[in-house]
PDB file of C-alpha atoms and ligand atoms in Angstrom:
ATOM      1  CA  MET X   8     -58.422  17.294-121.387  1.00 78.00           C
ATOM      2  CA  ARG X   9     -61.781  16.820-119.647  1.00 90.00           C
ATOM      3  CA  LYS X  10     -64.579  19.374-119.365  1.00 93.00           C
ATOM      4  CA  ARG X  11     -65.557  19.878-115.708  1.00 95.00           C
ATOM      5  CA  ALA X  12     -67.895  22.272-113.898  1.00 97.00           C
ATOM      6  CA  GLU X  13     -70.003  25.028-115.403  1.00 98.00           C
ATOM      7  CA  LEU X  14     -68.373  28.231-114.136  1.00 98.00           C
ATOM      8  CA  TYR X  15     -70.488  30.913-115.774  1.00 97.00           C
ATOM      9  CA  ARG X  16     -73.497  31.154-118.053  1.00 97.00           C
ATOM     10  CA  GLY X  17     -73.373  34.386-120.052  1.00 96.00           C
ATOM     11  CA  LYS X  18     -75.879  35.758-122.550  1.00 95.00           C
ATOM     12  CA  ALA X  19     -74.501  33.761-125.504  1.00 97.00           C
ATOM     13  CA  LYS X  20     -71.858  31.373-124.156  1.00 98.00           C
ATOM     14  CA  THR X  21     -71.334  29.020-121.237  1.00 98.00           C
ATOM     15  CA  VAL X  22     -67.883  28.737-119.663  1.00 98.00           C
ATOM     16  CA  TYR X  23     -66.624  25.433-118.199  1.00 98.00           C
ATOM     17  CA  SER X  24     -63.512  24.586-116.203  1.00 98.00           C
ATOM     18  CA  THR X  25     -61.294  21.714-117.341  1.00 98.00           C
ATOM     19  CA  ASP X  26     -58.852  19.433-115.552  1.00 97.00           C
ATOM     20  CA  ASP X  27     -56.124  21.903-116.568  1.00 97.00           C
ATOM     21  CA  PRO X  28     -56.390  25.062-114.396  1.00 97.00           C
ATOM     22  CA  ASP X  29     -55.020  27.186-117.284  1.00 98.00           C
ATOM     23  CA  LEU X  30     -57.699  26.105-119.776  1.00 98.00           C
ATOM     24  CA  LEU X  31     -61.442  26.629-120.198  1.00 98.00           C
ATOM     25  CA  VAL X  32     -64.108  25.364-122.576  1.00 98.00           C
ATOM     26  CA  LEU X  33     -66.391  27.964-124.179  1.00 98.00           C
ATOM     27  CA  GLU X  34     -69.699  26.631-125.435  1.00 98.00           C
ATOM     28  CA  PHE X  35     -71.487  28.801-127.990  1.00 98.00           C
ATOM     29  CA  ARG X  36     -75.254  28.541-127.443  1.00 98.00           C
ATOM     30  CA  ASN X  37     -78.057  29.400-129.862  1.00 98.00           C
ATOM     31  CA  ASP X  38     -79.200  32.301-127.665  1.00 97.00           C
ATOM     32  CA  THR X  39     -79.213  35.801-129.149  1.00 96.00           C
ATOM     33  CA  SER X  40     -79.861  38.808-126.954  1.00 92.00           C
ATOM     34  CA  VAL X  41     -80.202  42.545-127.400  1.00 89.00           C
ATOM     35  CA  HIS X  42     -80.201  45.443-124.942  1.00 84.00           C
ATOM     36  CA  ASN X  43     -77.999  43.479-122.534  1.00 80.00           C
ATOM     37  CA  GLY X  44     -80.353  40.519-122.282  1.00 81.00           C
ATOM     38  CA  ALA X  45     -83.695  42.381-122.313  1.00 82.00           C
ATOM     39  CA  ARG X  46     -84.789  40.352-125.382  1.00 88.00           C
ATOM     40  CA  ILE X  47     -83.462  36.825-125.936  1.00 92.00           C
ATOM     41  CA  GLU X  48     -84.303  34.404-128.764  1.00 95.00           C
ATOM     42  CA  GLN X  49     -82.880  31.104-129.910  1.00 97.00           C
ATOM     43  CA  PHE X  50     -81.746  30.593-133.487  1.00 97.00           C
ATOM     44  CA  GLU X  51     -81.096  27.128-134.884  1.00 97.00           C
ATOM     45  CA  ARG X  52     -77.400  26.625-135.850  1.00 97.00           C
ATOM     46  CA  LYS X  53     -76.240  29.948-134.341  1.00 98.00           C
ATOM     47  CA  GLY X  54     -73.926  28.423-131.715  1.00 98.00           C
ATOM     48  CA  MET X  55     -72.293  26.235-134.328  1.00 98.00           C
ATOM     49  CA  VAL X  56     -71.918  29.069-136.856  1.00 98.00           C
ATOM     50  CA  ASN X  57     -70.422  31.527-134.346  1.00 98.00           C
ATOM     51  CA  ASN X  58     -68.036  28.929-132.906  1.00 98.00           C
ATOM     52  CA  HIS X  59     -66.600  28.234-136.369  1.00 98.00           C
ATOM     53  CA  PHE X  60     -66.644  31.912-137.291  1.00 98.00           C
ATOM     54  CA  ASN X  61     -64.708  32.807-134.157  1.00 98.00           C
ATOM     55  CA  TYR X  62     -62.205  29.968-134.579  1.00 98.00           C
ATOM     56  CA  PHE X  63     -61.541  30.954-138.211  1.00 98.00           C
ATOM     57  CA  PHE X  64     -60.895  34.625-137.447  1.00 98.00           C
ATOM     58  CA  MET X  65     -58.942  34.075-134.228  1.00 98.00           C
ATOM     59  CA  THR X  66     -56.662  31.699-136.157  1.00 98.00           C
ATOM     60  CA  LYS X  67     -56.105  34.376-138.842  1.00 98.00           C
ATOM     61  CA  LEU X  68     -55.374  36.972-136.161  1.00 98.00           C
ATOM     62  CA  GLN X  69     -52.974  34.626-134.364  1.00 98.00           C
ATOM     63  CA  GLU X  70     -51.157  34.030-137.677  1.00 98.00           C
ATOM     64  CA  ALA X  71     -50.880  37.814-138.083  1.00 98.00           C
ATOM     65  CA  GLY X  72     -49.097  38.078-134.717  1.00 98.00           C
ATOM     66  CA  ILE X  73     -52.032  38.917-132.423  1.00 98.00           C
ATOM     67  CA  PRO X  74     -51.878  36.678-129.328  1.00 98.00           C
ATOM     68  CA  THR X  75     -55.273  34.996-128.772  1.00 98.00           C
ATOM     69  CA  HIS X  76     -56.725  32.611-126.188  1.00 98.00           C
ATOM     70  CA  ILE X  77     -57.561  29.932-128.783  1.00 98.00           C
ATOM     71  CA  GLU X  78     -56.180  26.435-128.197  1.00 98.00           C
ATOM     72  CA  GLU X  79     -58.337  23.956-130.131  1.00 97.00           C
ATOM     73  CA  LEU X  80     -61.718  23.581-131.822  1.00 98.00           C
ATOM     74  CA  LEU X  81     -63.336  20.787-129.776  1.00 97.00           C
ATOM     75  CA  SER X  82     -66.736  20.280-131.376  1.00 97.00           C
ATOM     76  CA  LYS X  83     -69.437  22.086-133.332  1.00 98.00           C
ATOM     77  CA  LYS X  84     -70.228  24.374-130.416  1.00 98.00           C
ATOM     78  CA  GLU X  85     -67.151  24.147-128.188  1.00 98.00           C
ATOM     79  CA  VAL X  86     -63.667  25.615-128.238  1.00 98.00           C
ATOM     80  CA  LEU X  87     -60.772  25.142-125.816  1.00 98.00           C
ATOM     81  CA  VAL X  88     -59.173  28.417-124.703  1.00 98.00           C
ATOM     82  CA  LYS X  89     -56.589  29.743-122.286  1.00 98.00           C
ATOM     83  CA  LYS X  90     -58.135  30.978-119.067  1.00 98.00           C
ATOM     84  CA  LEU X  91     -57.637  34.750-119.072  1.00 98.00           C
ATOM     85  CA  GLU X  92     -58.063  37.309-116.356  1.00 98.00           C
ATOM     86  CA  MET X  93     -60.542  39.334-118.395  1.00 98.00           C
ATOM     87  CA  VAL X  94     -60.291  43.133-118.591  1.00 98.00           C
ATOM     88  CA  PRO X  95     -63.854  44.505-118.074  1.00 98.00           C
ATOM     89  CA  ILE X  96     -63.530  46.782-121.112  1.00 98.00           C
ATOM     90  CA  GLU X  97     -64.847  46.406-124.657  1.00 98.00           C
ATOM     91  CA  CYS X  98     -62.664  47.824-127.432  1.00 99.00           C
ATOM     92  CA  VAL X  99     -64.566  49.056-130.490  1.00 99.00           C
ATOM     93  CA  VAL X 100     -63.142  50.156-133.826  1.00 99.00           C
ATOM     94  CA  ARG X 101     -65.411  51.962-136.287  1.00 99.00           C
ATOM     95  CA  ASN X 102     -64.590  52.243-139.994  1.00 99.00           C
ATOM     96  CA  ARG X 103     -68.018  53.686-140.850  1.00 98.00           C
ATOM     97  CA  ALA X 104     -70.673  55.459-138.826  1.00 98.00           C
ATOM     98  CA  ALA X 105     -73.422  53.179-137.474  1.00 98.00           C
ATOM     99  CA  GLY X 106     -75.234  52.221-134.277  1.00 98.00           C
ATOM    100  CA  SER X 107     -74.616  54.231-131.126  1.00 98.00           C
ATOM    101  CA  LEU X 108     -72.236  56.643-132.900  1.00 98.00           C
ATOM    102  CA  VAL X 109     -74.978  57.752-135.301  1.00 98.00           C
ATOM    103  CA  LYS X 110     -77.383  58.258-132.372  1.00 98.00           C
ATOM    104  CA  ARG X 111     -74.828  60.080-130.223  1.00 98.00           C
ATOM    105  CA  LEU X 112     -73.516  62.509-132.861  1.00 98.00           C
ATOM    106  CA  GLY X 113     -76.573  62.742-135.138  1.00 98.00           C
ATOM    107  CA  ILE X 114     -74.514  61.914-138.225  1.00 98.00           C
ATOM    108  CA  LYS X 115     -75.439  59.945-141.340  1.00 98.00           C
ATOM    109  CA  GLU X 116     -75.150  56.174-141.186  1.00 98.00           C
ATOM    110  CA  GLY X 117     -72.426  54.835-143.467  1.00 98.00           C
ATOM    111  CA  ILE X 118     -70.046  57.803-143.644  1.00 98.00           C
ATOM    112  CA  ILE X 119     -66.422  56.694-143.796  1.00 98.00           C
ATOM    113  CA  LEU X 120     -64.411  57.377-140.645  1.00 98.00           C
ATOM    114  CA  ASN X 121     -60.818  58.114-141.559  1.00 98.00           C
ATOM    115  CA  PRO X 122     -58.837  57.368-139.494  1.00 98.00           C
ATOM    116  CA  PRO X 123     -61.115  54.739-137.892  1.00 98.00           C
ATOM    117  CA  LEU X 124     -62.463  55.627-134.441  1.00 98.00           C
ATOM    118  CA  PHE X 125     -61.531  53.734-131.287  1.00 98.00           C
ATOM    119  CA  ASP X 126     -64.104  53.620-128.450  1.00 98.00           C
ATOM    120  CA  LEU X 127     -64.084  52.009-125.015  1.00 98.00           C
ATOM    121  CA  PHE X 128     -67.109  50.640-123.141  1.00 98.00           C
ATOM    122  CA  LEU X 129     -67.279  49.283-119.609  1.00 98.00           C
ATOM    123  CA  LYS X 130     -68.672  45.733-119.444  1.00 98.00           C
ATOM    124  CA  LYS X 131     -71.515  46.352-117.023  1.00 96.00           C
ATOM    125  CA  ASP X 132     -74.911  45.034-118.104  1.00 93.00           C
ATOM    126  CA  VAL X 133     -76.915  46.802-115.379  1.00 94.00           C
ATOM    127  CA  GLN X 134     -75.564  50.159-116.597  1.00 95.00           C
ATOM    128  CA  HIS X 135     -75.964  49.156-120.287  1.00 94.00           C
ATOM    129  CA  ASP X 136     -72.196  49.063-120.948  1.00 96.00           C
ATOM    130  CA  PRO X 137     -71.466  52.817-120.613  1.00 98.00           C
ATOM    131  CA  MET X 138     -68.865  54.505-122.781  1.00 98.00           C
ATOM    132  CA  VAL X 139     -65.631  55.325-120.927  1.00 98.00           C
ATOM    133  CA  ASN X 140     -62.133  56.529-121.815  1.00 98.00           C
ATOM    134  CA  GLU X 141     -58.464  55.995-120.885  1.00 98.00           C
ATOM    135  CA  SER X 142     -58.641  58.238-117.853  1.00 98.00           C
ATOM    136  CA  TYR X 143     -61.547  56.201-116.380  1.00 98.00           C
ATOM    137  CA  CYS X 144     -59.549  52.983-116.893  1.00 98.00           C
ATOM    138  CA  GLU X 145     -56.626  54.440-114.972  1.00 96.00           C
ATOM    139  CA  THR X 146     -58.638  56.046-112.160  1.00 98.00           C
ATOM    140  CA  PHE X 147     -60.810  52.982-111.526  1.00 98.00           C
ATOM    141  CA  GLY X 148     -57.921  50.541-112.061  1.00 98.00           C
ATOM    142  CA  TRP X 149     -59.719  48.447-114.700  1.00 98.00           C
ATOM    143  CA  VAL X 150     -56.525  48.051-116.725  1.00 98.00           C
ATOM    144  CA  SER X 151     -53.054  49.619-116.686  1.00 98.00           C
ATOM    145  CA  LYS X 152     -52.171  52.415-119.143  1.00 98.00           C
ATOM    146  CA  GLU X 153     -49.588  50.165-120.769  1.00 98.00           C
ATOM    147  CA  ASN X 154     -51.978  47.220-121.253  1.00 98.00           C
ATOM    148  CA  LEU X 155     -54.716  49.508-122.559  1.00 98.00           C
ATOM    149  CA  MET X 156     -52.292  50.868-125.174  1.00 98.00           C
ATOM    150  CA  ARG X 157     -51.496  47.296-126.185  1.00 98.00           C
ATOM    151  CA  MET X 158     -55.235  46.502-126.450  1.00 98.00           C
ATOM    152  CA  GLN X 159     -55.704  49.527-128.716  1.00 98.00           C
ATOM    153  CA  GLU X 160     -52.718  48.553-130.873  1.00 98.00           C
ATOM    154  CA  LEU X 161     -53.993  44.959-131.223  1.00 99.00           C
ATOM    155  CA  THR X 162     -57.556  46.089-132.005  1.00 99.00           C
ATOM    156  CA  TYR X 163     -56.316  48.347-134.830  1.00 98.00           C
ATOM    157  CA  LYS X 164     -54.110  45.533-136.110  1.00 98.00           C
ATOM    158  CA  ALA X 165     -57.095  43.140-136.055  1.00 99.00           C
ATOM    159  CA  ASN X 166     -59.037  45.780-137.988  1.00 99.00           C
ATOM    160  CA  ASN X 167     -56.416  45.812-140.763  1.00 98.00           C
ATOM    161  CA  VAL X 168     -56.308  42.012-141.004  1.00 98.00           C
ATOM    162  CA  MET X 169     -60.071  41.458-140.933  1.00 98.00           C
ATOM    163  CA  SER X 170     -61.033  44.433-143.131  1.00 98.00           C
ATOM    164  CA  LYS X 171     -58.913  42.899-145.928  1.00 98.00           C
ATOM    165  CA  ILE X 172     -60.490  39.444-145.525  1.00 98.00           C
ATOM    166  CA  PHE X 173     -64.008  40.887-145.627  1.00 98.00           C
ATOM    167  CA  ASP X 174     -63.171  43.219-148.507  1.00 98.00           C
ATOM    168  CA  ASN X 175     -62.008  40.217-150.565  1.00 98.00           C
ATOM    169  CA  ALA X 176     -65.361  38.574-149.769  1.00 98.00           C
ATOM    170  CA  GLY X 177     -67.350  41.607-151.018  1.00 98.00           C
ATOM    171  CA  LEU X 178     -68.144  42.834-147.507  1.00 98.00           C
ATOM    172  CA  ILE X 179     -67.471  45.982-145.471  1.00 99.00           C
ATOM    173  CA  LEU X 180     -66.306  45.629-141.884  1.00 99.00           C
ATOM    174  CA  VAL X 181     -68.239  48.611-140.508  1.00 99.00           C
ATOM    175  CA  ASP X 182     -67.322  48.204-136.836  1.00 99.00           C
ATOM    176  CA  PHE X 183     -66.626  45.506-134.241  1.00 99.00           C
ATOM    177  CA  LYS X 184     -65.978  44.855-130.572  1.00 98.00           C
ATOM    178  CA  LEU X 185     -63.133  42.882-129.002  1.00 99.00           C
ATOM    179  CA  GLU X 186     -62.415  41.840-125.422  1.00 98.00           C
ATOM    180  CA  PHE X 187     -58.963  41.206-123.980  1.00 99.00           C
ATOM    181  CA  GLY X 188     -57.528  39.539-120.914  1.00 98.00           C
ATOM    182  CA  LEU X 189     -54.219  38.703-119.283  1.00 98.00           C
ATOM    183  CA  PHE X 190     -52.542  35.294-119.372  1.00 98.00           C
ATOM    184  CA  LYS X 191     -49.444  35.211-117.173  1.00 97.00           C
ATOM    185  CA  ASN X 192     -49.365  39.038-117.480  1.00 97.00           C
ATOM    186  CA  VAL X 193     -49.466  39.013-121.300  1.00 98.00           C
ATOM    187  CA  VAL X 194     -52.352  40.801-123.065  1.00 98.00           C
ATOM    188  CA  MET X 195     -54.294  38.347-125.240  1.00 98.00           C
ATOM    189  CA  LEU X 196     -57.430  38.563-127.313  1.00 99.00           C
ATOM    190  CA  GLY X 197     -60.237  36.674-125.562  1.00 99.00           C
ATOM    191  CA  ASP X 198     -63.985  36.114-125.876  1.00 98.00           C
ATOM    192  CA  GLU X 199     -65.121  35.987-129.521  1.00 98.00           C
ATOM    193  CA  PHE X 200     -65.217  37.656-132.888  1.00 98.00           C
ATOM    194  CA  SER X 201     -68.475  36.919-134.727  1.00 98.00           C
ATOM    195  CA  PRO X 202     -71.326  38.770-136.486  1.00 98.00           C
ATOM    196  CA  ASP X 203     -72.880  39.132-133.009  1.00 98.00           C
ATOM    197  CA  GLY X 204     -70.231  41.722-132.131  1.00 98.00           C
ATOM    198  CA  ALA X 205     -69.550  43.284-135.514  1.00 98.00           C
ATOM    199  CA  ARG X 206     -71.330  45.102-138.328  1.00 98.00           C
ATOM    200  CA  LEU X 207     -70.873  43.668-141.812  1.00 99.00           C
ATOM    201  CA  TRP X 208     -72.462  45.160-144.908  1.00 99.00           C
ATOM    202  CA  ASP X 209     -72.596  43.793-148.431  1.00 98.00           C
ATOM    203  CA  LYS X 210     -70.408  46.049-150.618  1.00 98.00           C
ATOM    204  CA  GLN X 211     -72.843  46.089-153.549  1.00 98.00           C
ATOM    205  CA  THR X 212     -76.242  46.237-151.868  1.00 98.00           C
ATOM    206  CA  MET X 213     -75.195  47.652-148.448  1.00 98.00           C
ATOM    207  CA  ASN X 214     -77.437  44.940-146.921  1.00 98.00           C
ATOM    208  CA  LYS X 215     -76.794  44.273-143.240  1.00 98.00           C
ATOM    209  CA  MET X 216     -75.341  40.802-142.650  1.00 98.00           C
ATOM    210  CA  ASP X 217     -74.901  40.900-138.852  1.00 98.00           C
ATOM    211  CA  LYS X 218     -76.787  41.100-135.564  1.00 98.00           C
ATOM    212  CA  ASP X 219     -78.474  44.348-136.648  1.00 98.00           C
ATOM    213  CA  ARG X 220     -80.845  42.015-138.551  1.00 98.00           C
ATOM    214  CA  PHE X 221     -82.103  40.863-135.139  1.00 96.00           C
ATOM    215  CA  ARG X 222     -81.858  44.276-133.452  1.00 96.00           C
ATOM    216  CA  GLN X 223     -83.882  45.875-136.269  1.00 96.00           C
ATOM    217  CA  GLY X 224     -86.283  42.951-136.894  1.00 95.00           C
ATOM    218  CA  LEU X 225     -85.062  42.434-140.476  1.00 97.00           C
ATOM    219  CA  GLY X 226     -85.231  38.597-140.308  1.00 96.00           C
ATOM    220  CA  GLY X 227     -82.855  36.100-141.907  1.00 97.00           C
ATOM    221  CA  LEU X 228     -80.236  36.378-139.165  1.00 97.00           C
ATOM    222  CA  ILE X 229     -78.586  32.971-139.448  1.00 98.00           C
ATOM    223  CA  GLU X 230     -78.929  32.898-143.225  1.00 98.00           C
ATOM    224  CA  ALA X 231     -76.920  36.152-143.317  1.00 98.00           C
ATOM    225  CA  TYR X 232     -74.244  34.767-140.943  1.00 98.00           C
ATOM    226  CA  GLU X 233     -73.991  31.634-143.100  1.00 98.00           C
ATOM    227  CA  GLU X 234     -73.692  33.703-146.264  1.00 98.00           C
ATOM    228  CA  VAL X 235     -70.814  35.680-144.723  1.00 98.00           C
ATOM    229  CA  ALA X 236     -69.134  32.452-143.574  1.00 98.00           C
ATOM    230  CA  TYR X 237     -69.503  30.934-147.044  1.00 98.00           C
ATOM    231  CA  ARG X 238     -68.051  34.002-148.789  1.00 98.00           C
ATOM    232  CA  VAL X 239     -65.097  34.181-146.400  1.00 98.00           C
ATOM    233  CA  GLY X 240     -64.402  30.454-146.827  1.00 98.00           C
ATOM    234  CA  ILE X 241     -65.291  29.134-143.374  1.00 97.00           C
ATOM    235  CA  LYS X 242     -65.909  25.365-143.309  1.00 92.00           C
ATOM    236  CA  PHE X 243     -68.213  23.795-140.705  1.00 92.00           C
ATOM    237  CA  CYS X 244     -67.251  20.495-139.077  1.00 83.00           C
TER     238      CYS X 244
HETATM  239  P1  LIG J 268     -71.641  37.974-121.328  1.00 54.31           P
HETATM  240  O1  LIG J 268     -70.806  37.709-120.101  1.00 54.31           O
HETATM  241  O2  LIG J 268     -71.421  39.388-121.822  1.00 54.31           O
HETATM  242  O3  LIG J 268     -73.076  37.632-121.172  1.00 54.31           O
HETATM  243  P2  LIG J 268     -70.974  35.629-122.981  1.00 54.31           P
HETATM  244  O4  LIG J 268     -72.296  34.961-122.949  1.00 54.31           O
HETATM  245  O5  LIG J 268     -70.257  35.679-124.259  1.00 54.31           O
HETATM  246  O6  LIG J 268     -71.006  37.148-122.525  1.00 54.31           O
HETATM  247  O7  LIG J 268     -70.106  34.915-121.869  1.00 54.31           O
HETATM  248  C1  LIG J 268     -68.792  34.561-122.037  1.00 54.31           C
HETATM  249  C2  LIG J 268     -67.989  35.097-120.868  1.00 54.31           C
HETATM  250  O8  LIG J 268     -66.709  34.469-120.867  1.00 54.31           O
HETATM  251  C3  LIG J 268     -67.757  36.605-120.969  1.00 54.31           C
HETATM  252  O9  LIG J 268     -68.061  37.194-119.721  1.00 54.31           O
HETATM  253  C4  LIG J 268     -66.276  36.735-121.303  1.00 54.31           C
HETATM  254  O10 LIG J 268     -65.704  37.887-120.716  1.00 54.31           O
HETATM  255  C5  LIG J 268     -65.701  35.453-120.689  1.00 54.31           C
HETATM  256  N1  LIG J 268     -64.515  34.947-121.388  1.00 54.31           N
HETATM  257  C6  LIG J 268     -64.323  34.881-122.717  1.00 54.31           C
HETATM  258  N2  LIG J 268     -63.126  34.345-123.013  1.00 54.31           N
HETATM  259  C7  LIG J 268     -62.535  34.061-121.825  1.00 54.31           C
HETATM  260  C8  LIG J 268     -61.273  33.485-121.460  1.00 54.31           C
HETATM  261  N3  LIG J 268     -60.398  33.099-122.370  1.00 54.31           N
HETATM  262  N4  LIG J 268     -60.979  33.376-120.122  1.00 54.31           N
HETATM  263  C9  LIG J 268     -61.870  33.781-119.194  1.00 54.31           C
HETATM  264  N5  LIG J 268     -63.096  34.303-119.472  1.00 54.31           N
HETATM  265  C10 LIG J 268     -63.415  34.448-120.777  1.00 54.31           C
HETATM  266  P1  LIG J 269     -72.440  50.338-130.917  1.00 54.31           P
HETATM  267  O1  LIG J 269     -72.745  50.990-132.218  1.00 54.31           O
HETATM  268  O2  LIG J 269     -73.658  49.801-130.223  1.00 54.31           O
HETATM  269  O3  LIG J 269     -71.613  51.207-130.015  1.00 54.31           O
HETATM  270  O4  LIG J 269     -71.553  49.032-131.233  1.00 54.31           O
HETATM  271  C1  LIG J 269     -70.378  49.116-131.997  1.00 54.31           C
HETATM  272  C2  LIG J 269     -69.960  47.713-132.379  1.00 54.31           C
HETATM  273  O5  LIG J 269     -69.526  46.978-131.238  1.00 54.31           O
HETATM  274  C3  LIG J 269     -71.069  46.869-133.008  1.00 54.31           C
HETATM  275  O6  LIG J 269     -70.503  46.044-134.016  1.00 54.31           O
HETATM  276  C4  LIG J 269     -71.592  46.016-131.866  1.00 54.31           C
HETATM  277  C5  LIG J 269     -70.368  45.874-130.980  1.00 54.31           C
HETATM  278  N1  LIG J 269     -70.689  45.862-129.552  1.00 54.31           N
HETATM  279  C6  LIG J 269     -70.990  44.660-128.940  1.00 54.31           C
HETATM  280  O7  LIG J 269     -70.988  43.606-129.585  1.00 54.31           O
HETATM  281  N2  LIG J 269     -71.283  44.662-127.608  1.00 54.31           N
HETATM  282  C7  LIG J 269     -71.288  45.792-126.860  1.00 54.31           C
HETATM  283  O8  LIG J 269     -71.572  45.729-125.655  1.00 54.31           O
HETATM  284  C8  LIG J 269     -70.951  47.035-127.514  1.00 54.31           C
HETATM  285  C9  LIG J 269     -70.947  48.321-126.723  1.00 54.31           C
HETATM  286  C10 LIG J 269     -70.678  47.028-128.849  1.00 54.31           C
END
């Protein structure tokens, strides 16, 4: 398999075609952005850490029966994936109140959400990824009712699998975002799972070990990601 043309440069990853029309290479860069690209900084080792993080968790999810786009870890910063027709919707599960939920409802950060909440956001940077719901997806034709139900089912399943892994590592999976796409009409998990798109708190200290360190200017972003990776048992190549 040979990497070919650059197809798309996103905020954190670059997407390349390959000589197989069904496969793409994702390159994880060191760029970190907030507010949909309004502030961007580079962090040494971030691309490498997130690529391994994503590969580790996607493999666990695949083993648990969640179809993912992952094919092969190619290098420190690159992974080979199936080319999906991406659904422009972000699926969020929340186990505890944080972030936009706290702002929107005026509730206390950290309260347990039982059962966990499921939110949908439209992937649209210029509109700051607005919150939407099932009826919007149907009316605007972003994804069929049936596929959206499957995305919800898979996101909750991923929550069960990953919450256990983090719990065993002394961490709380507070919330996270997943993106899905279609491969030959089958819903598959695409994009990435990493501390860029999740909230992870230390169980003892409640310290934030995710991208909120950057959003809130707390410092030590990559050190926190590496600590999480170490506790979970992720090995870097
Ligand atoms: P953004 O587009 O939000 O700036 P990234 O920098 O992460 O995000 O760019 C990666 C892009 O690749 C995203 O737009 C994502 O939807 C897309 N993508 C991720 N996985 C796949 C895949 N398997 N097939 C096609 N596109 C994908
Ligand atoms: P929120 O509190 O900003 O709504 O985010 C909830 C979780 O989803 C949090 O872990 C960050 C993640 N997320 C993204 O990574 N990208 C997004 O565009 C959105 C809306 C959420």
